[in-house]
Coordinates of C-alpha atoms and ligand atoms in Angstrom, one line a residue:
M1 CA 132.5 -1.6 -5.7
T2 CA 129.5 -1.6 -8.0
Q3 CA 129.8 -4.1 -10.8
T4 CA 128.5 -2.9 -14.1
L5 CA 128.3 -4.3 -17.6
T6 CA 127.8 -2.3 -20.7
L7 CA 126.5 -4.0 -23.8
R8 CA 125.5 -2.9 -27.3
T9 CA 121.7 -2.8 -27.1
P10 CA 120.4 -6.3 -27.5
D11 CA 118.0 -7.6 -30.2
D12 CA 115.5 -10.4 -29.8
W13 CA 115.6 -12.7 -32.9
H14 CA 112.3 -14.5 -32.1
L15 CA 109.4 -12.7 -30.4
H16 CA 105.6 -13.0 -30.3
L17 CA 103.9 -9.7 -29.9
R18 CA 100.3 -10.8 -30.8
D19 CA 97.8 -8.1 -31.7
G20 CA 95.2 -5.7 -30.2
A21 CA 95.1 -5.3 -26.4
M22 CA 97.8 -8.0 -25.9
L23 CA 100.1 -6.3 -28.3
R24 CA 99.7 -2.9 -26.6
A25 CA 100.5 -4.5 -23.2
V26 CA 103.5 -6.6 -24.2
A27 CA 105.3 -4.4 -26.8
P28 CA 106.6 -1.9 -24.2
E29 CA 108.1 -4.8 -22.2
T30 CA 110.4 -5.7 -25.1
A31 CA 110.9 -2.1 -26.4
R32 CA 112.3 -1.1 -23.0
H33 CA 115.5 -3.0 -23.4
F34 CA 115.7 -4.2 -27.0
A35 CA 116.3 -2.2 -30.2
R36 CA 114.9 -4.7 -32.7
A37 CA 113.1 -8.0 -32.8
I38 CA 112.1 -10.6 -35.4
I39 CA 108.3 -10.7 -35.0
M40 CA 106.6 -14.0 -35.4
P41 CA 103.7 -14.1 -37.9
N42 CA 101.4 -16.7 -36.2
L43 CA 98.5 -14.4 -35.7
V44 CA 94.9 -15.5 -36.4
P45 CA 94.7 -15.2 -39.4
P46 CA 98.5 -15.4 -40.0
V47 CA 100.7 -12.8 -41.7
V48 CA 101.0 -14.4 -45.1
T49 CA 101.5 -11.6 -47.6
G50 CA 103.6 -8.5 -47.9
A51 CA 100.4 -6.4 -47.4
D52 CA 99.6 -8.3 -44.2
A53 CA 103.2 -7.7 -42.9
A54 CA 103.0 -3.9 -43.7
A55 CA 99.7 -3.6 -41.8
Y56 CA 100.9 -5.6 -38.8
R57 CA 104.1 -3.5 -38.7
D58 CA 102.0 -0.4 -38.5
R59 CA 99.9 -1.8 -35.7
I60 CA 103.1 -2.6 -33.8
L61 CA 104.6 0.8 -34.3
A62 CA 101.3 2.4 -33.1
A63 CA 101.5 0.2 -29.9
L64 CA 104.9 1.4 -28.9
P65 CA 105.5 4.0 -26.2
K66 CA 106.0 7.5 -27.6
G67 CA 109.6 8.1 -28.5
S68 CA 110.5 4.4 -28.6
G69 CA 113.2 3.7 -31.2
F70 CA 112.2 0.0 -31.4
T71 CA 112.2 -1.6 -34.8
P72 CA 110.0 -4.6 -35.6
L73 CA 111.7 -6.9 -38.1
M74 CA 108.7 -8.5 -39.9
T75 CA 108.3 -12.1 -41.1
L76 CA 105.9 -13.9 -43.4
Y77 CA 104.2 -17.1 -42.4
L78 CA 105.1 -19.8 -45.0
T79 CA 102.1 -21.6 -46.4
E80 CA 101.8 -24.1 -49.3
D81 CA 100.2 -21.2 -51.2
T82 CA 102.9 -18.5 -50.5
D83 CA 103.5 -16.6 -53.7
P84 CA 107.3 -16.4 -54.4
A85 CA 106.9 -13.1 -56.3
D86 CA 105.0 -11.4 -53.4
L87 CA 107.7 -12.7 -51.0
A88 CA 110.5 -11.4 -53.1
Q89 CA 108.9 -8.0 -53.5
A90 CA 108.3 -7.7 -49.7
H91 CA 112.0 -8.6 -49.2
A92 CA 113.3 -6.2 -51.8
D93 CA 111.2 -3.4 -50.3
G94 CA 112.8 -4.1 -46.9
L95 CA 109.3 -4.9 -45.5
I96 CA 110.3 -8.4 -44.3
T97 CA 113.5 -9.7 -42.9
A98 CA 112.7 -13.5 -42.9
V99 CA 110.1 -16.1 -43.5
K100 CA 108.8 -18.5 -40.8
L101 CA 108.2 -22.2 -41.4
Y102 CA 105.8 -24.0 -39.1
P103 CA 105.1 -27.6 -39.8
A104 CA 101.3 -27.7 -39.8
G105 CA 100.1 -28.7 -36.3
A106 CA 103.4 -28.2 -34.5
T107 CA 102.4 -25.4 -32.2
T108 CA 100.2 -22.4 -31.5
N109 CA 98.3 -21.2 -34.7
S110 CA 100.4 -23.4 -37.0
A111 CA 97.3 -24.9 -38.8
S112 CA 98.1 -22.9 -42.0
G113 CA 101.7 -24.2 -42.0
V114 CA 103.4 -26.8 -44.2
T115 CA 102.4 -30.4 -44.5
N116 CA 104.0 -31.3 -47.9
F117 CA 107.5 -29.8 -48.0
D118 CA 107.7 -30.4 -51.8
K119 CA 105.0 -27.8 -52.3
V120 CA 107.2 -25.0 -50.9
R121 CA 110.3 -25.9 -52.8
P122 CA 109.9 -23.1 -55.4
V123 CA 109.5 -20.5 -52.6
L124 CA 112.6 -21.9 -50.8
E125 CA 114.6 -21.6 -54.0
T126 CA 113.5 -18.0 -54.4
M127 CA 114.6 -17.3 -50.9
A128 CA 118.0 -18.9 -51.5
E129 CA 118.4 -16.7 -54.6
I130 CA 117.4 -13.4 -52.8
G131 CA 119.2 -14.2 -49.5
C132 CA 116.0 -14.2 -47.4
P133 CA 116.5 -16.4 -44.3
L134 CA 114.1 -19.1 -43.3
C135 CA 113.3 -19.3 -39.6
V136 CA 112.3 -22.9 -38.8
H137 CA 110.2 -24.4 -36.0
G138 CA 112.0 -27.7 -36.0
E139 CA 109.6 -30.4 -34.8
V140 CA 107.9 -33.2 -36.6
V141 CA 104.3 -33.6 -35.8
D142 CA 103.9 -37.4 -36.3
S143 CA 101.8 -38.8 -33.5
D144 CA 104.1 -41.9 -33.3
I145 CA 107.1 -39.7 -32.5
D146 CA 107.6 -39.0 -28.9
I147 CA 107.3 -35.3 -28.1
F148 CA 110.7 -35.3 -26.5
D149 CA 112.3 -36.7 -29.8
R150 CA 110.5 -34.4 -32.3
E151 CA 113.3 -32.0 -32.7
A152 CA 116.0 -34.6 -33.3
V153 CA 113.8 -36.4 -35.8
F154 CA 112.9 -33.2 -37.6
I155 CA 116.6 -32.4 -38.2
E156 CA 117.2 -35.8 -39.7
R157 CA 114.0 -36.2 -41.7
V158 CA 113.1 -32.6 -42.8
L159 CA 115.7 -30.0 -42.1
D160 CA 118.8 -31.7 -43.4
P161 CA 117.0 -32.8 -46.7
I162 CA 115.7 -29.3 -47.2
R163 CA 119.1 -27.8 -46.8
R164 CA 120.7 -30.3 -49.1
A165 CA 118.0 -29.7 -51.8
T166 CA 118.3 -25.9 -51.5
P167 CA 121.9 -24.8 -51.7
G168 CA 122.4 -21.3 -50.5
L169 CA 119.3 -21.2 -48.3
R170 CA 120.1 -19.4 -45.1
V171 CA 118.3 -21.1 -42.2
V172 CA 117.8 -20.2 -38.5
M173 CA 117.0 -23.2 -36.3
E174 CA 114.6 -21.5 -33.9
H175 CA 114.5 -22.2 -30.2
I176 CA 116.7 -25.3 -30.2
T177 CA 116.2 -27.5 -27.1
T178 CA 118.5 -30.5 -27.6
M179 CA 122.1 -31.5 -27.8
Q180 CA 121.3 -32.8 -31.3
G181 CA 120.2 -29.3 -32.3
V182 CA 123.4 -27.7 -30.8
E183 CA 125.5 -30.2 -32.7
Y184 CA 123.8 -29.9 -36.1
A185 CA 123.8 -26.0 -35.9
S186 CA 127.4 -25.8 -34.9
E187 CA 128.5 -27.9 -37.9
G188 CA 126.3 -26.1 -40.4
G189 CA 128.6 -23.4 -41.5
P190 CA 127.8 -19.7 -42.0
E191 CA 124.5 -20.3 -43.7
L192 CA 123.0 -21.9 -40.5
G193 CA 122.2 -20.1 -37.3
A194 CA 120.3 -21.1 -34.2
T195 CA 118.4 -19.1 -31.6
I196 CA 118.2 -20.2 -28.0
T197 CA 115.5 -18.9 -25.6
T198 CA 116.0 -17.6 -22.1
H199 CA 113.8 -20.1 -20.5
H200 CA 115.4 -23.2 -22.1
L201 CA 118.7 -22.1 -20.4
V202 CA 116.9 -22.2 -17.1
I203 CA 114.4 -25.1 -17.0
N204 CA 114.4 -28.8 -17.8
R205 CA 111.4 -31.1 -18.1
N206 CA 111.4 -31.7 -14.4
H207 CA 110.4 -28.1 -13.8
I208 CA 107.2 -28.7 -15.8
L209 CA 106.3 -32.2 -14.5
A210 CA 107.9 -33.0 -11.2
G211 CA 105.9 -32.3 -8.0
G212 CA 102.7 -31.2 -9.9
I213 CA 102.2 -29.9 -13.4
K214 CA 103.4 -26.3 -14.0
P215 CA 101.6 -24.9 -17.0
H216 CA 103.7 -21.7 -17.0
Y217 CA 106.8 -23.7 -17.8
Y218 CA 105.1 -25.5 -20.7
C219 CA 106.2 -24.2 -24.1
L220 CA 107.0 -25.7 -27.5
P221 CA 109.5 -27.2 -28.2
V222 CA 109.0 -28.6 -24.7
A223 CA 112.0 -28.4 -22.3
K224 CA 114.0 -31.6 -22.4
R225 CA 116.3 -33.5 -20.0
E226 CA 119.0 -31.7 -17.9
E227 CA 121.8 -32.9 -20.2
H228 CA 120.1 -31.0 -23.1
R229 CA 119.8 -27.8 -21.0
L230 CA 123.5 -28.0 -20.2
A231 CA 124.3 -28.4 -23.9
L232 CA 122.3 -25.2 -24.6
R233 CA 124.1 -23.4 -21.8
R234 CA 127.5 -24.3 -23.3
A235 CA 126.4 -23.2 -26.7
A236 CA 124.9 -19.9 -25.6
T237 CA 127.9 -19.0 -23.4
S238 CA 130.5 -20.2 -25.9
G239 CA 130.7 -17.1 -28.0
D240 CA 130.2 -19.2 -31.1
P241 CA 128.6 -16.9 -33.6
T242 CA 126.1 -19.6 -34.7
F243 CA 124.1 -19.1 -31.5
F244 CA 122.1 -16.0 -30.6
L245 CA 119.2 -14.9 -28.4
G246 CA 115.6 -15.5 -29.6
T247 CA 113.5 -15.3 -26.5
D248 CA 110.4 -16.8 -28.0
S249 CA 108.6 -14.7 -25.3
A250 CA 105.1 -15.9 -26.0
P251 CA 102.3 -14.3 -23.9
H252 CA 99.1 -16.1 -23.2
T253 CA 96.6 -15.0 -20.6
D254 CA 96.6 -17.1 -17.4
A255 CA 93.0 -18.1 -18.4
N256 CA 94.4 -19.7 -21.5
K257 CA 97.4 -21.3 -19.8
L258 CA 95.5 -22.8 -17.0
L259 CA 93.1 -24.9 -19.0
P260 CA 92.7 -28.7 -19.4
C261 CA 94.4 -28.1 -22.8
G262 CA 96.5 -25.1 -22.0
C263 CA 98.5 -23.0 -24.4
A264 CA 102.3 -23.4 -25.0
G265 CA 104.5 -20.4 -24.2
C266 CA 106.6 -18.7 -21.6
F267 CA 106.5 -14.9 -21.2
T268 CA 110.0 -13.7 -20.5
A269 CA 110.1 -10.2 -22.1
T270 CA 109.9 -8.5 -18.7
N271 CA 113.0 -10.1 -17.0
T272 CA 115.0 -11.7 -19.8
L273 CA 118.1 -9.6 -19.6
S274 CA 118.4 -10.0 -15.8
I275 CA 118.0 -13.7 -16.2
L276 CA 120.6 -14.0 -18.9
A277 CA 123.1 -11.9 -17.0
E278 CA 122.6 -14.3 -14.0
V279 CA 123.0 -17.4 -16.2
F280 CA 126.2 -16.1 -17.9
E281 CA 127.7 -15.0 -14.6
Q282 CA 127.0 -18.5 -13.1
D283 CA 128.8 -20.0 -16.1
G284 CA 131.8 -17.6 -15.8
A285 CA 130.9 -16.1 -19.2
L286 CA 129.7 -12.5 -18.6
D287 CA 132.3 -11.4 -21.1
R288 CA 130.4 -13.3 -23.8
L289 CA 126.9 -12.1 -23.0
E290 CA 127.1 -9.3 -25.5
S291 CA 128.0 -11.8 -28.3
F292 CA 124.9 -13.7 -27.5
T293 CA 122.4 -10.8 -27.1
S294 CA 123.8 -8.2 -29.4
L295 CA 126.5 -9.3 -31.9
N296 CA 125.9 -12.8 -33.3
G297 CA 122.3 -12.2 -34.4
P298 CA 123.0 -9.1 -36.5
K299 CA 126.0 -10.9 -38.0
F300 CA 123.8 -13.7 -39.2
Y301 CA 121.1 -11.4 -40.4
R302 CA 123.7 -9.2 -42.1
L303 CA 122.6 -6.1 -40.2
P304 CA 124.9 -3.8 -38.3
P305 CA 124.9 -4.2 -34.5
N306 CA 123.2 -1.5 -32.6
E307 CA 125.3 1.7 -31.9
S308 CA 123.5 2.4 -28.7
T309 CA 124.4 0.6 -25.4
I310 CA 122.6 -0.5 -22.2
T311 CA 124.2 -0.9 -18.8
L312 CA 123.5 -3.6 -16.4
T313 CA 124.3 -3.1 -12.7
K314 CA 124.7 -5.8 -10.1
G315 CA 123.1 -5.3 -6.7
A316 CA 120.4 -6.4 -4.3
P317 CA 117.9 -8.9 -5.9
V318 CA 115.9 -7.3 -8.7
T319 CA 112.2 -7.0 -8.3
Y320 CA 109.8 -7.4 -11.2
P321 CA 106.1 -8.0 -11.4
D322 CA 104.8 -11.6 -11.3
H323 CA 102.4 -10.7 -14.0
I324 CA 101.5 -8.0 -16.4
D325 CA 97.9 -6.8 -16.9
T326 CA 96.6 -6.8 -20.4
G327 CA 93.2 -5.8 -21.8
D328 CA 92.7 -9.6 -22.3
G329 CA 93.6 -10.6 -18.7
P330 CA 96.8 -11.1 -16.7
V331 CA 99.9 -12.7 -18.3
T332 CA 102.3 -14.4 -15.9
V333 CA 105.9 -13.4 -16.1
F334 CA 108.4 -16.3 -16.3
D335 CA 109.7 -17.2 -12.8
P336 CA 113.4 -18.3 -13.1
L337 CA 113.3 -19.8 -9.6
M338 CA 116.4 -17.9 -8.5
P339 CA 117.2 -14.4 -7.3
L340 CA 118.3 -12.1 -10.1
H341 CA 121.0 -9.5 -9.3
W342 CA 121.5 -7.7 -12.6
R343 CA 119.2 -4.8 -13.4
V344 CA 119.2 -2.8 -16.6
S345 CA 120.1 0.7 -15.4
T346 CA 120.0 2.6 -18.6
Ligands
LIG401 O1 105.7 -22.2 -26.8 C1 105.5 -21.7 -27.9 N1 104.6 -20.7 -28.0 N2 106.1 -22.2 -28.9 C2 105.7 -21.8 -30.2 O2 106.3 -22.3 -31.1 C3 104.6 -20.8 -30.4 C4 104.5 -20.0 -29.2 C5 103.2 -19.2 -29.3 O3 102.9 -18.6 -30.3 O4 102.5 -19.1 -28.3
LIG402 ZN1 107.9 -18.8 -31.1

């Protein structure tokens, strides 16, 4: 008997679409299966004002296949010069859904991010007042902190103090990668959510470093030890509304990945749902896949879940391209190193 699984159409609560030729190539990959996505603002130059967000949203809509009902949920890139009034207006106009905090120097195109967190206090207070969520890249950048500890240290030194100083601020811990992240998020109450990527449910740091260096598994925050991956699997498959899907699908051309100083990012938009179904089935949690992909995120963002549905069908191993072609060069699709049996059939 064919096994099928029908879910409310998923949303991706953390996505990089880039711009120009790359945007045109990758947007259809997400729009095929997802209804909405939170769009990361780390373009060059970054999306810092309401006007920037409106212009970027229009470029995304123009890049979608004809008839696509996909809705980009825009974000602003928080800088030490962000104008609280411009932010509040963009939020009131429905132009932006959230604001993204990058510690300066933490990751790709984060140079315009925040160094002195005191400088953004007025903006965070405005956000708490108007109910605009802050999406946080949670890593410290101190050179004396080991890269595998940067998330746990950020929670202690930066995130917890910010949340205590700004009551009412709604925060999403983006792409958590550690058991400390899982623990802090699960104890944070309804004003704290956390996204988990597809790839961090599949790989640990050995996949990047053992038996030769594998640039296509390098992303930030970097994958951690196996015990952390298992904590993420338990959180994602638990049904706990704190945790929801943010793929952090982050396309870079192979030329930019395969450099002496290669870019961080895994591109998972093409096969994410097949991977997630496989993961949830392995963990005996297929009945909780919909919570993770389609219900918990809208609940946190105070948006209705999608009315439409998609159906996944289990069968012979799914085939998908090993890369997609873009006007900028090929982008390698994430290899989950296991056969996938669930295909999106509608
Ligand atoms: O791996 C990553 N890639 N992590 C980030 O935080 C940024 C992203 C990108 O923009 O490439
Ligand atoms: Zn990201």
